[in-house]
mmCIF file of C-alpha atoms and ligand atoms in Angstrom:
data_model
loop_
_atom_site.group_PDB
_atom_site.id
_atom_site.type_symbol
_atom_site.label_atom_id
_atom_site.label_comp_id
_atom_site.label_asym_id
_atom_site.label_seq_id
_atom_site.Cartn_x
_atom_site.Cartn_y
_atom_site.Cartn_z
ATOM 1 C CA MET A 1 -44.579 -20.192 -19.320
ATOM 2 C CA THR A 2 -45.134 -22.344 -16.229
ATOM 3 C CA VAL A 3 -48.612 -22.765 -14.751
ATOM 4 C CA ARG A 4 -48.821 -21.302 -11.266
ATOM 5 C CA PRO A 5 -51.402 -21.809 -8.536
ATOM 6 C CA PRO A 6 -54.178 -19.176 -8.359
ATOM 7 C CA ILE A 7 -53.276 -15.880 -6.729
ATOM 8 C CA GLN A 8 -53.816 -15.877 -2.954
ATOM 9 C CA PRO A 9 -54.888 -12.733 -1.091
ATOM 10 C CA MET A 10 -51.681 -11.166 0.188
ATOM 11 C CA GLN A 11 -50.790 -10.912 3.853
ATOM 12 C CA ASP A 12 -50.786 -7.487 5.472
ATOM 13 C CA THR A 13 -46.999 -7.532 5.767
ATOM 14 C CA ALA A 14 -46.658 -8.103 2.028
ATOM 15 C CA ARG A 15 -49.194 -5.381 1.354
ATOM 16 C CA ASP A 16 -47.353 -2.985 3.632
ATOM 17 C CA LYS A 17 -44.083 -3.766 1.947
ATOM 18 C CA SER A 18 -45.567 -3.146 -1.469
ATOM 19 C CA ARG A 19 -46.422 0.445 -0.535
ATOM 20 C CA GLY A 20 -44.516 3.477 0.694
ATOM 21 C CA ILE A 21 -40.738 3.370 1.050
ATOM 22 C CA GLY A 22 -40.506 -0.373 0.567
ATOM 23 C CA TRP A 23 -42.303 0.012 -2.783
ATOM 24 C CA SER A 24 -39.978 2.589 -4.248
ATOM 25 C CA MET A 25 -36.846 0.679 -3.196
ATOM 26 C CA GLN A 26 -37.908 -2.584 -4.790
ATOM 27 C CA ALA A 27 -36.107 -3.499 -7.967
ATOM 28 C CA GLN A 28 -38.298 -3.734 -11.059
ATOM 29 C CA SER A 29 -38.746 -7.314 -12.291
ATOM 30 C CA GLU A 30 -37.162 -8.053 -15.627
ATOM 31 C CA LEU A 31 -39.444 -9.149 -18.459
ATOM 32 C CA SER A 32 -37.606 -11.814 -20.466
ATOM 33 C CA GLU A 33 -37.728 -11.695 -24.271
ATOM 34 C CA GLU A 34 -39.777 -14.889 -24.257
ATOM 35 C CA ASP A 35 -42.288 -13.432 -21.813
ATOM 36 C CA PHE A 36 -42.397 -10.169 -23.761
ATOM 37 C CA SER A 37 -43.415 -12.217 -26.814
ATOM 38 C CA SER A 38 -46.202 -13.910 -24.846
ATOM 39 C CA TRP A 39 -47.538 -10.577 -23.571
ATOM 40 C CA ARG A 40 -47.359 -9.039 -27.032
ATOM 41 C CA ARG A 41 -49.267 -11.951 -28.493
ATOM 42 C CA LEU A 42 -51.940 -11.766 -25.815
ATOM 43 C CA LEU A 43 -52.395 -8.030 -26.290
ATOM 44 C CA GLU A 44 -52.524 -8.272 -30.058
ATOM 45 C CA ASP A 45 -54.891 -11.265 -30.079
ATOM 46 C CA ARG A 46 -57.313 -9.521 -27.754
ATOM 47 C CA THR A 47 -57.116 -5.897 -28.899
ATOM 48 C CA GLY A 48 -55.212 -5.686 -32.178
ATOM 49 C CA ILE A 49 -52.608 -3.447 -30.551
ATOM 50 C CA HIS A 50 -49.158 -4.352 -31.815
ATOM 51 C CA LEU A 51 -46.367 -3.475 -29.395
ATOM 52 C CA VAL A 52 -43.002 -2.759 -30.987
ATOM 53 C CA PRO A 53 -39.762 -3.915 -29.256
ATOM 54 C CA GLN A 54 -39.112 -0.347 -28.037
ATOM 55 C CA GLN A 55 -42.287 -0.574 -25.943
ATOM 56 C CA LYS A 56 -40.941 -3.410 -23.808
ATOM 57 C CA ALA A 57 -39.821 -0.994 -21.061
ATOM 58 C CA PHE A 58 -43.274 0.620 -21.025
ATOM 59 C CA LEU A 59 -45.005 -2.755 -20.758
ATOM 60 C CA GLN A 60 -42.594 -3.877 -18.066
ATOM 61 C CA SER A 61 -43.166 -0.764 -15.968
ATOM 62 C CA GLN A 62 -46.959 -1.041 -16.245
ATOM 63 C CA LEU A 63 -46.827 -4.720 -15.299
ATOM 64 C CA THR A 64 -44.560 -3.908 -12.372
ATOM 65 C CA ILE A 65 -46.969 -1.279 -11.061
ATOM 66 C CA ARG A 66 -49.991 -3.530 -11.433
ATOM 67 C CA THR A 67 -48.398 -6.676 -9.980
ATOM 68 C CA ARG A 68 -47.244 -4.644 -6.980
ATOM 69 C CA GLU A 69 -50.735 -3.314 -6.486
ATOM 70 C CA LEU A 70 -51.886 -6.931 -6.416
ATOM 71 C CA GLY A 71 -49.397 -7.816 -3.681
ATOM 72 C CA ASN A 72 -46.160 -8.438 -5.524
ATOM 73 C CA ILE A 73 -47.357 -11.366 -7.584
ATOM 74 C CA THR A 74 -45.021 -12.474 -10.362
ATOM 75 C CA PHE A 75 -45.560 -11.522 -14.005
ATOM 76 C CA ASP A 76 -46.163 -15.203 -14.638
ATOM 77 C CA GLN A 77 -48.899 -15.423 -12.010
ATOM 78 C CA TYR A 78 -50.429 -12.250 -13.361
ATOM 79 C CA PHE A 79 -50.397 -13.574 -16.929
ATOM 80 C CA HIS A 80 -52.244 -16.703 -15.879
ATOM 81 C CA SER A 81 -54.721 -14.776 -13.729
ATOM 82 C CA LEU A 82 -55.864 -12.941 -16.851
ATOM 83 C CA HIS A 83 -57.166 -16.214 -18.235
ATOM 84 C CA GLU A 84 -59.178 -17.160 -15.160
ATOM 85 C CA GLY A 85 -62.947 -16.614 -15.412
ATOM 86 C CA LEU A 86 -64.760 -13.419 -14.592
ATOM 87 C CA ALA A 87 -61.964 -12.121 -12.361
ATOM 88 C CA GLY A 88 -59.622 -12.451 -15.324
ATOM 89 C CA VAL A 89 -61.998 -10.449 -17.532
ATOM 90 C CA VAL A 90 -62.237 -7.668 -14.946
ATOM 91 C CA GLU A 91 -58.476 -7.572 -14.448
ATOM 92 C CA TRP A 92 -57.924 -7.509 -18.205
ATOM 93 C CA SER A 93 -60.053 -4.406 -18.410
ATOM 94 C CA THR A 94 -57.909 -2.724 -15.745
ATOM 95 C CA LEU A 95 -54.692 -3.656 -17.517
ATOM 96 C CA ILE A 96 -55.930 -2.474 -20.911
ATOM 97 C CA ASP A 97 -56.720 0.928 -19.505
ATOM 98 C CA ARG A 98 -53.102 1.178 -18.331
ATOM 99 C CA LEU A 99 -51.661 0.117 -21.677
ATOM 100 C CA VAL A 100 -53.643 2.125 -24.208
ATOM 101 C CA ILE A 101 -52.608 5.618 -25.270
ATOM 102 C CA LYS A 102 -55.580 7.891 -24.617
ATOM 103 C CA GLU A 103 -54.063 11.135 -25.799
ATOM 104 C CA THR A 104 -56.740 13.322 -27.374
ATOM 105 C CA SER A 105 -58.073 16.878 -27.479
ATOM 106 C CA PHE A 106 -61.010 18.964 -28.668
ATOM 107 C CA PHE A 107 -60.654 19.974 -32.342
ATOM 108 C CA ARG A 108 -57.527 17.822 -32.542
ATOM 109 C CA HIS A 109 -57.204 18.033 -36.320
ATOM 110 C CA GLN A 110 -58.916 21.248 -37.379
ATOM 111 C CA PRO A 111 -59.128 20.440 -41.144
ATOM 112 C CA SER A 112 -61.063 17.234 -40.389
ATOM 113 C CA PHE A 113 -63.592 19.169 -38.329
ATOM 114 C CA ASP A 114 -63.877 21.900 -40.986
ATOM 115 C CA PHE A 115 -64.584 19.087 -43.413
ATOM 116 C CA VAL A 116 -67.291 17.692 -41.110
ATOM 117 C CA ARG A 117 -68.976 21.087 -40.852
ATOM 118 C CA ASN A 118 -69.007 21.560 -44.632
ATOM 119 C CA TYR A 119 -70.166 18.010 -45.153
ATOM 120 C CA VAL A 120 -73.113 18.289 -42.746
ATOM 121 C CA ASN A 121 -74.120 21.666 -44.200
ATOM 122 C CA GLN A 122 -73.987 20.188 -47.699
ATOM 123 C CA ARG A 123 -76.124 17.210 -46.710
ATOM 124 C CA ILE A 124 -78.656 19.596 -45.179
ATOM 125 C CA ALA A 125 -78.598 21.865 -48.240
ATOM 126 C CA ASP A 126 -79.110 18.871 -50.561
ATOM 127 C CA GLY A 127 -82.161 17.838 -48.550
ATOM 128 C CA GLN A 128 -80.596 14.362 -48.305
ATOM 129 C CA LEU A 129 -81.231 13.725 -44.639
ATOM 130 C CA ALA A 130 -83.127 10.724 -43.360
ATOM 131 C CA ASP A 131 -85.068 10.759 -40.085
ATOM 132 C CA SER A 132 -81.948 10.359 -38.047
ATOM 133 C CA PHE A 133 -78.379 11.553 -38.483
ATOM 134 C CA ASP A 134 -75.896 9.238 -36.757
ATOM 135 C CA VAL A 135 -72.254 9.826 -35.962
ATOM 136 C CA TRP A 136 -69.816 7.256 -34.587
ATOM 137 C CA SER A 137 -66.463 8.055 -33.030
ATOM 138 C CA VAL A 138 -64.420 4.843 -32.953
ATOM 139 C CA GLY A 139 -61.628 4.838 -30.350
ATOM 140 C CA CYS A 140 -62.984 7.966 -28.699
ATOM 141 C CA ALA A 141 -60.773 7.926 -25.560
ATOM 142 C CA THR A 142 -62.043 10.445 -22.974
ATOM 143 C CA GLY A 143 -64.721 11.982 -25.192
ATOM 144 C CA GLU A 144 -63.169 15.126 -26.668
ATOM 145 C CA GLU A 145 -63.598 13.886 -30.254
ATOM 146 C CA PRO A 146 -67.288 12.862 -29.985
ATOM 147 C CA TYR A 147 -68.132 16.086 -28.137
ATOM 148 C CA THR A 148 -66.359 18.138 -30.818
ATOM 149 C CA LEU A 149 -68.425 16.349 -33.459
ATOM 150 C CA ALA A 150 -71.597 16.934 -31.436
ATOM 151 C CA MET A 151 -70.983 20.676 -31.087
ATOM 152 C CA ILE A 152 -70.418 21.001 -34.840
ATOM 153 C CA VAL A 153 -73.447 18.936 -35.855
ATOM 154 C CA ASN A 154 -75.585 20.842 -33.359
ATOM 155 C CA GLU A 155 -74.547 24.156 -34.881
ATOM 156 C CA CYS A 156 -75.328 22.956 -38.396
ATOM 157 C CA PHE A 157 -78.761 21.644 -37.460
ATOM 158 C CA GLU A 158 -79.614 24.691 -35.392
ATOM 159 C CA ALA A 159 -78.607 27.076 -38.177
ATOM 160 C CA SER A 160 -80.910 25.277 -40.594
ATOM 161 C CA ALA A 161 -83.758 25.096 -38.062
ATOM 162 C CA LEU A 162 -84.087 21.351 -38.690
ATOM 163 C CA ASP A 163 -85.410 19.217 -35.889
ATOM 164 C CA ASN A 164 -84.359 15.793 -37.236
ATOM 165 C CA TYR A 165 -82.994 13.469 -34.591
ATOM 166 C CA TRP A 166 -79.219 13.351 -34.465
ATOM 167 C CA GLY A 167 -76.816 11.649 -32.063
ATOM 168 C CA VAL A 168 -73.181 10.738 -31.564
ATOM 169 C CA THR A 169 -71.861 7.438 -30.213
ATOM 170 C CA GLY A 170 -68.379 7.266 -28.748
ATOM 171 C CA MET A 171 -66.828 3.810 -28.528
ATOM 172 C CA ASP A 172 -63.621 2.764 -26.795
ATOM 173 C CA ILE A 173 -62.011 -0.299 -25.270
ATOM 174 C CA SER A 174 -61.125 1.542 -22.062
ATOM 175 C CA MET A 175 -63.966 1.535 -19.531
ATOM 176 C CA PRO A 176 -62.459 4.249 -17.280
ATOM 177 C CA ALA A 177 -62.128 6.484 -20.349
ATOM 178 C CA GLN A 178 -65.858 6.107 -21.014
ATOM 179 C CA THR A 179 -66.777 6.860 -17.413
ATOM 180 C CA PHE A 180 -64.664 9.985 -17.619
ATOM 181 C CA ALA A 181 -66.209 10.928 -20.967
ATOM 182 C CA ARG A 182 -69.765 10.523 -19.710
ATOM 183 C CA GLN A 183 -69.127 13.044 -16.942
ATOM 184 C CA GLY A 184 -67.668 15.472 -19.468
ATOM 185 C CA ILE A 185 -65.498 17.276 -16.927
ATOM 186 C CA TYR A 186 -62.201 18.546 -18.296
ATOM 187 C CA SER A 187 -59.317 20.713 -17.242
ATOM 188 C CA LYS A 188 -59.909 24.285 -18.493
ATOM 189 C CA ARG A 189 -56.587 24.063 -20.298
ATOM 190 C CA LYS A 190 -58.190 21.549 -22.651
ATOM 191 C CA LEU A 191 -60.371 24.280 -24.131
ATOM 192 C CA ASP A 192 -57.496 26.044 -25.908
ATOM 193 C CA MET A 193 -58.571 24.791 -29.336
ATOM 194 C CA VAL A 194 -62.302 25.327 -28.801
ATOM 195 C CA PRO A 195 -63.543 28.500 -30.548
ATOM 196 C CA PRO A 196 -64.570 31.176 -27.997
ATOM 197 C CA HIS A 197 -68.254 31.174 -28.963
ATOM 198 C CA MET A 198 -68.387 27.400 -28.401
ATOM 199 C CA ARG A 199 -66.653 27.666 -25.030
ATOM 200 C CA GLU A 200 -69.257 30.197 -24.039
ATOM 201 C CA ARG A 201 -72.168 28.176 -25.299
ATOM 202 C CA TYR A 202 -71.238 24.595 -24.403
ATOM 203 C CA PHE A 203 -69.069 24.728 -21.282
ATOM 204 C CA SER A 204 -69.556 26.001 -17.763
ATOM 205 C CA ASP A 205 -67.250 26.154 -14.765
ATOM 206 C CA TYR A 206 -67.202 22.967 -12.730
ATOM 207 C CA ASP A 207 -64.681 24.309 -10.237
ATOM 208 C CA GLN A 208 -61.715 26.652 -10.362
ATOM 209 C CA LEU A 209 -59.631 24.451 -12.650
ATOM 210 C CA ARG A 210 -62.234 22.381 -14.442
ATOM 211 C CA THR A 211 -65.080 22.896 -16.841
ATOM 212 C CA GLN A 212 -68.024 20.661 -17.788
ATOM 213 C CA ILE A 213 -69.621 20.223 -21.171
ATOM 214 C CA SER A 214 -73.307 21.153 -21.200
ATOM 215 C CA ALA A 215 -76.052 18.709 -20.295
ATOM 216 C CA GLU A 216 -77.471 19.351 -23.784
ATOM 217 C CA MET A 217 -74.334 17.870 -25.385
ATOM 218 C CA ARG A 218 -74.023 15.058 -22.829
ATOM 219 C CA GLU A 219 -77.550 13.995 -23.738
ATOM 220 C CA ARG A 220 -76.636 13.876 -27.423
ATOM 221 C CA VAL A 221 -73.514 11.753 -26.979
ATOM 222 C CA CYS A 222 -73.586 8.218 -25.634
ATOM 223 C CA PHE A 223 -70.530 6.138 -24.807
ATOM 224 C CA THR A 224 -70.177 2.405 -25.250
ATOM 225 C CA ASN A 225 -67.481 -0.082 -24.482
ATOM 226 C CA GLY A 226 -66.295 -1.877 -27.575
ATOM 227 C CA ASN A 227 -63.363 -3.548 -29.181
ATOM 228 C CA VAL A 228 -62.680 -2.494 -32.741
ATOM 229 C CA ILE A 229 -61.457 -5.966 -33.685
ATOM 230 C CA GLU A 230 -64.933 -7.260 -32.829
ATOM 231 C CA LEU A 231 -66.897 -4.820 -34.965
ATOM 232 C CA LYS A 232 -69.137 -7.576 -36.266
ATOM 233 C CA LYS A 233 -70.727 -7.797 -32.795
ATOM 234 C CA MET A 234 -71.739 -4.135 -32.844
ATOM 235 C CA PRO A 235 -75.166 -2.912 -33.868
ATOM 236 C CA MET A 236 -74.043 0.337 -35.528
ATOM 237 C CA VAL A 237 -75.204 0.416 -39.135
ATOM 238 C CA LYS A 238 -76.207 3.075 -41.643
ATOM 239 C CA MET A 239 -74.010 5.697 -40.065
ATOM 240 C CA ASP A 240 -73.770 9.174 -41.573
ATOM 241 C CA ILE A 241 -70.307 9.895 -40.196
ATOM 242 C CA ILE A 242 -67.718 7.462 -38.886
ATOM 243 C CA SER A 243 -64.651 9.073 -37.368
ATOM 244 C CA CYS A 244 -61.697 6.842 -36.540
ATOM 245 C CA ASN A 245 -58.576 8.803 -35.701
ATOM 246 C CA ASN A 246 -55.229 8.027 -34.111
ATOM 247 C CA MET A 247 -56.104 4.453 -33.259
ATOM 248 C CA LEU A 248 -55.264 2.471 -36.385
ATOM 249 C CA ILE A 249 -51.611 3.494 -35.997
ATOM 250 C CA TYR A 250 -51.319 0.961 -33.161
ATOM 251 C CA PHE A 251 -52.332 -1.919 -35.427
ATOM 252 C CA ARG A 252 -50.560 -3.859 -38.145
ATOM 253 C CA ARG A 253 -51.346 -2.811 -41.701
ATOM 254 C CA TRP A 254 -53.410 -5.885 -42.606
ATOM 255 C CA ARG A 255 -55.580 -5.281 -39.549
ATOM 256 C CA ARG A 256 -56.075 -1.595 -40.362
ATOM 257 C CA ARG A 257 -57.456 -2.647 -43.742
ATOM 258 C CA LYS A 258 -59.727 -5.255 -42.191
ATOM 259 C CA ILE A 259 -61.128 -2.726 -39.699
ATOM 260 C CA LEU A 260 -61.652 -0.101 -42.388
ATOM 261 C CA ASN A 261 -63.426 -2.651 -44.595
ATOM 262 C CA CYS A 262 -65.830 -3.353 -41.719
ATOM 263 C CA LEU A 263 -66.358 0.361 -41.042
ATOM 264 C CA ALA A 264 -67.065 1.014 -44.729
ATOM 265 C CA GLU A 265 -69.947 -1.452 -44.557
ATOM 266 C CA ARG A 266 -71.434 0.450 -41.602
ATOM 267 C CA LEU A 267 -71.985 3.647 -43.606
ATOM 268 C CA LYS A 268 -75.233 4.626 -45.240
ATOM 269 C CA LYS A 269 -75.137 5.758 -48.859
ATOM 270 C CA GLY A 270 -73.822 9.305 -48.839
ATOM 271 C CA GLY A 271 -72.182 8.736 -45.429
ATOM 272 C CA VAL A 272 -68.556 9.551 -44.811
ATOM 273 C CA LEU A 273 -65.604 7.819 -43.149
ATOM 274 C CA ILE A 274 -62.891 10.081 -41.723
ATOM 275 C CA ILE A 275 -59.550 8.726 -40.527
ATOM 276 C CA GLY A 276 -56.305 10.297 -39.340
ATOM 277 C CA LEU A 277 -54.206 11.708 -42.149
ATOM 278 C CA GLY A 278 -51.744 9.075 -43.408
ATOM 279 C CA GLU A 279 -53.015 6.309 -41.133
ATOM 280 C CA ILE A 280 -53.355 4.090 -44.165
ATOM 281 C CA VAL A 281 -52.088 4.325 -47.732
ATOM 282 C CA ASP A 282 -53.247 2.453 -50.818
ATOM 283 C CA TRP A 283 -56.496 1.333 -49.252
ATOM 284 C CA GLU A 284 -59.591 1.184 -51.435
ATOM 285 C CA HIS A 285 -63.088 -0.112 -50.957
ATOM 286 C CA PRO A 286 -65.699 -0.763 -53.667
ATOM 287 C CA LEU A 287 -68.354 1.210 -51.733
ATOM 288 C CA LEU A 288 -66.180 4.258 -51.155
ATOM 289 C CA GLU A 289 -64.662 7.147 -53.051
ATOM 290 C CA PRO A 290 -61.851 9.195 -51.511
ATOM 291 C CA VAL A 291 -62.587 12.868 -50.896
ATOM 292 C CA ALA A 292 -60.460 15.125 -53.110
ATOM 293 C CA ASP A 293 -58.971 17.244 -50.340
ATOM 294 C CA ASP A 294 -55.332 16.772 -49.330
ATOM 295 C CA SER A 295 -55.849 18.203 -45.859
ATOM 296 C CA VAL A 296 -58.083 15.330 -44.746
ATOM 297 C CA GLN A 297 -58.340 11.597 -45.271
ATOM 298 C CA ALA A 298 -62.011 10.916 -45.860
ATOM 299 C CA TYR A 299 -64.126 8.620 -48.014
ATOM 300 C CA VAL A 300 -67.725 8.958 -49.163
ATOM 301 C CA CYS A 301 -69.983 5.932 -49.459
ATOM 302 C CA VAL A 302 -71.288 6.106 -53.018
ATOM 303 C CA ARG A 303 -73.314 2.869 -53.287
HETATM 304 C C1 SAM B 1 -54.850 8.039 -29.101
HETATM 305 S S1 SAM B 1 -56.518 7.725 -28.675
HETATM 306 C C2 SAM B 1 -57.363 8.576 -29.966
HETATM 307 C C3 SAM B 1 -58.536 9.362 -29.458
HETATM 308 C C4 SAM B 1 -59.274 10.177 -30.513
HETATM 309 N N1 SAM B 1 -59.825 9.329 -31.536
HETATM 310 C C5 SAM B 1 -58.389 11.225 -31.119
HETATM 311 O O1 SAM B 1 -58.004 11.112 -32.279
HETATM 312 O O2 SAM B 1 -58.051 12.195 -30.429
HETATM 313 C C6 SAM B 1 -56.681 6.000 -29.150
HETATM 314 C C7 SAM B 1 -57.854 5.330 -28.467
HETATM 315 O O3 SAM B 1 -58.086 4.076 -29.113
HETATM 316 C C8 SAM B 1 -58.545 3.174 -28.128
HETATM 317 N N2 SAM B 1 -58.347 1.793 -28.576
HETATM 318 C C9 SAM B 1 -57.189 1.118 -28.740
HETATM 319 N N3 SAM B 1 -57.416 -0.132 -29.119
HETATM 320 C C10 SAM B 1 -58.756 -0.267 -29.228
HETATM 321 C C11 SAM B 1 -59.606 -1.335 -29.592
HETATM 322 N N4 SAM B 1 -59.122 -2.536 -29.922
HETATM 323 N N5 SAM B 1 -60.933 -1.108 -29.608
HETATM 324 C C12 SAM B 1 -61.447 0.096 -29.278
HETATM 325 N N6 SAM B 1 -60.699 1.137 -28.893
HETATM 326 C C13 SAM B 1 -59.361 0.966 -28.881
HETATM 327 C C14 SAM B 1 -57.710 3.524 -26.910
HETATM 328 O O4 SAM B 1 -58.312 3.075 -25.709
HETATM 329 C C15 SAM B 1 -57.604 5.036 -26.994
HETATM 330 O O5 SAM B 1 -58.562 5.657 -26.203
#
């Protein structure tokens, strides 16, 4: 890839051309195989996400949109701009948000959440709780998963009249996803899977089409920006529940194992790691024992 001069602010005429009719009539730039390899490498080195050849068209279209927004700079110029100081860091964050798949929903995999409810109730019944009960949702997208966990844990604690501290942390690489999650405002259609009594209790109308999760739940859930391939930098330790769903599928198998090994070390004894069903096979860890339930993929920390 050739080194290009830094990006110059575009002239008004260029900006005008990059919008409206001119925009839609412009041909999409072609991403060469060589350049596709460079972009794949960059993405994988920085995030762990492994693009397959079939995703070239997706990458190309996202790069086309973004480079047009920046005044029709070339892919090459854009690539180099991502390596340039603070501006490069900020632009990288914008690009990542465009490239990650943030699909999610409340109660996405019902058996996993049934498991969580039983698990929390069992821990309470066994009198095994420490002063604080900490839950971590890794790759939490727009917040539906951490809020689902919060509603369940809240119900368990309330039913047992315990007043131990508990909290949920949602972590994701996408900053806009976290901003969205913090506000907790969702389309009403997203509540389809939420049991009626929970809709009643935890959500209220925001406007005609949208609903907002209660302030009570927003106070219990905090959102942080984080990259799962840099787990060693994160302060989360002695977690009671770690939930990591539908994210590992974007990584190569060796990296999934490495991430899971790191997550295993972040559990407290008796804590549980829950991942998406089938996201890894043949993985074992000396601290963990798999849960004997075919409807979920979960591991208890036994040492
Ligand atoms: C498909 S969503 C899954 C959301 C939720 N866990 C669920 O199961 O519904 C995957 C999320 O993983 C996040 N992600 C991808 N790579 C990541 C990384 N390296 N570090 C942290 N989050 C990442 C994406 O931004 C996206 O929000």
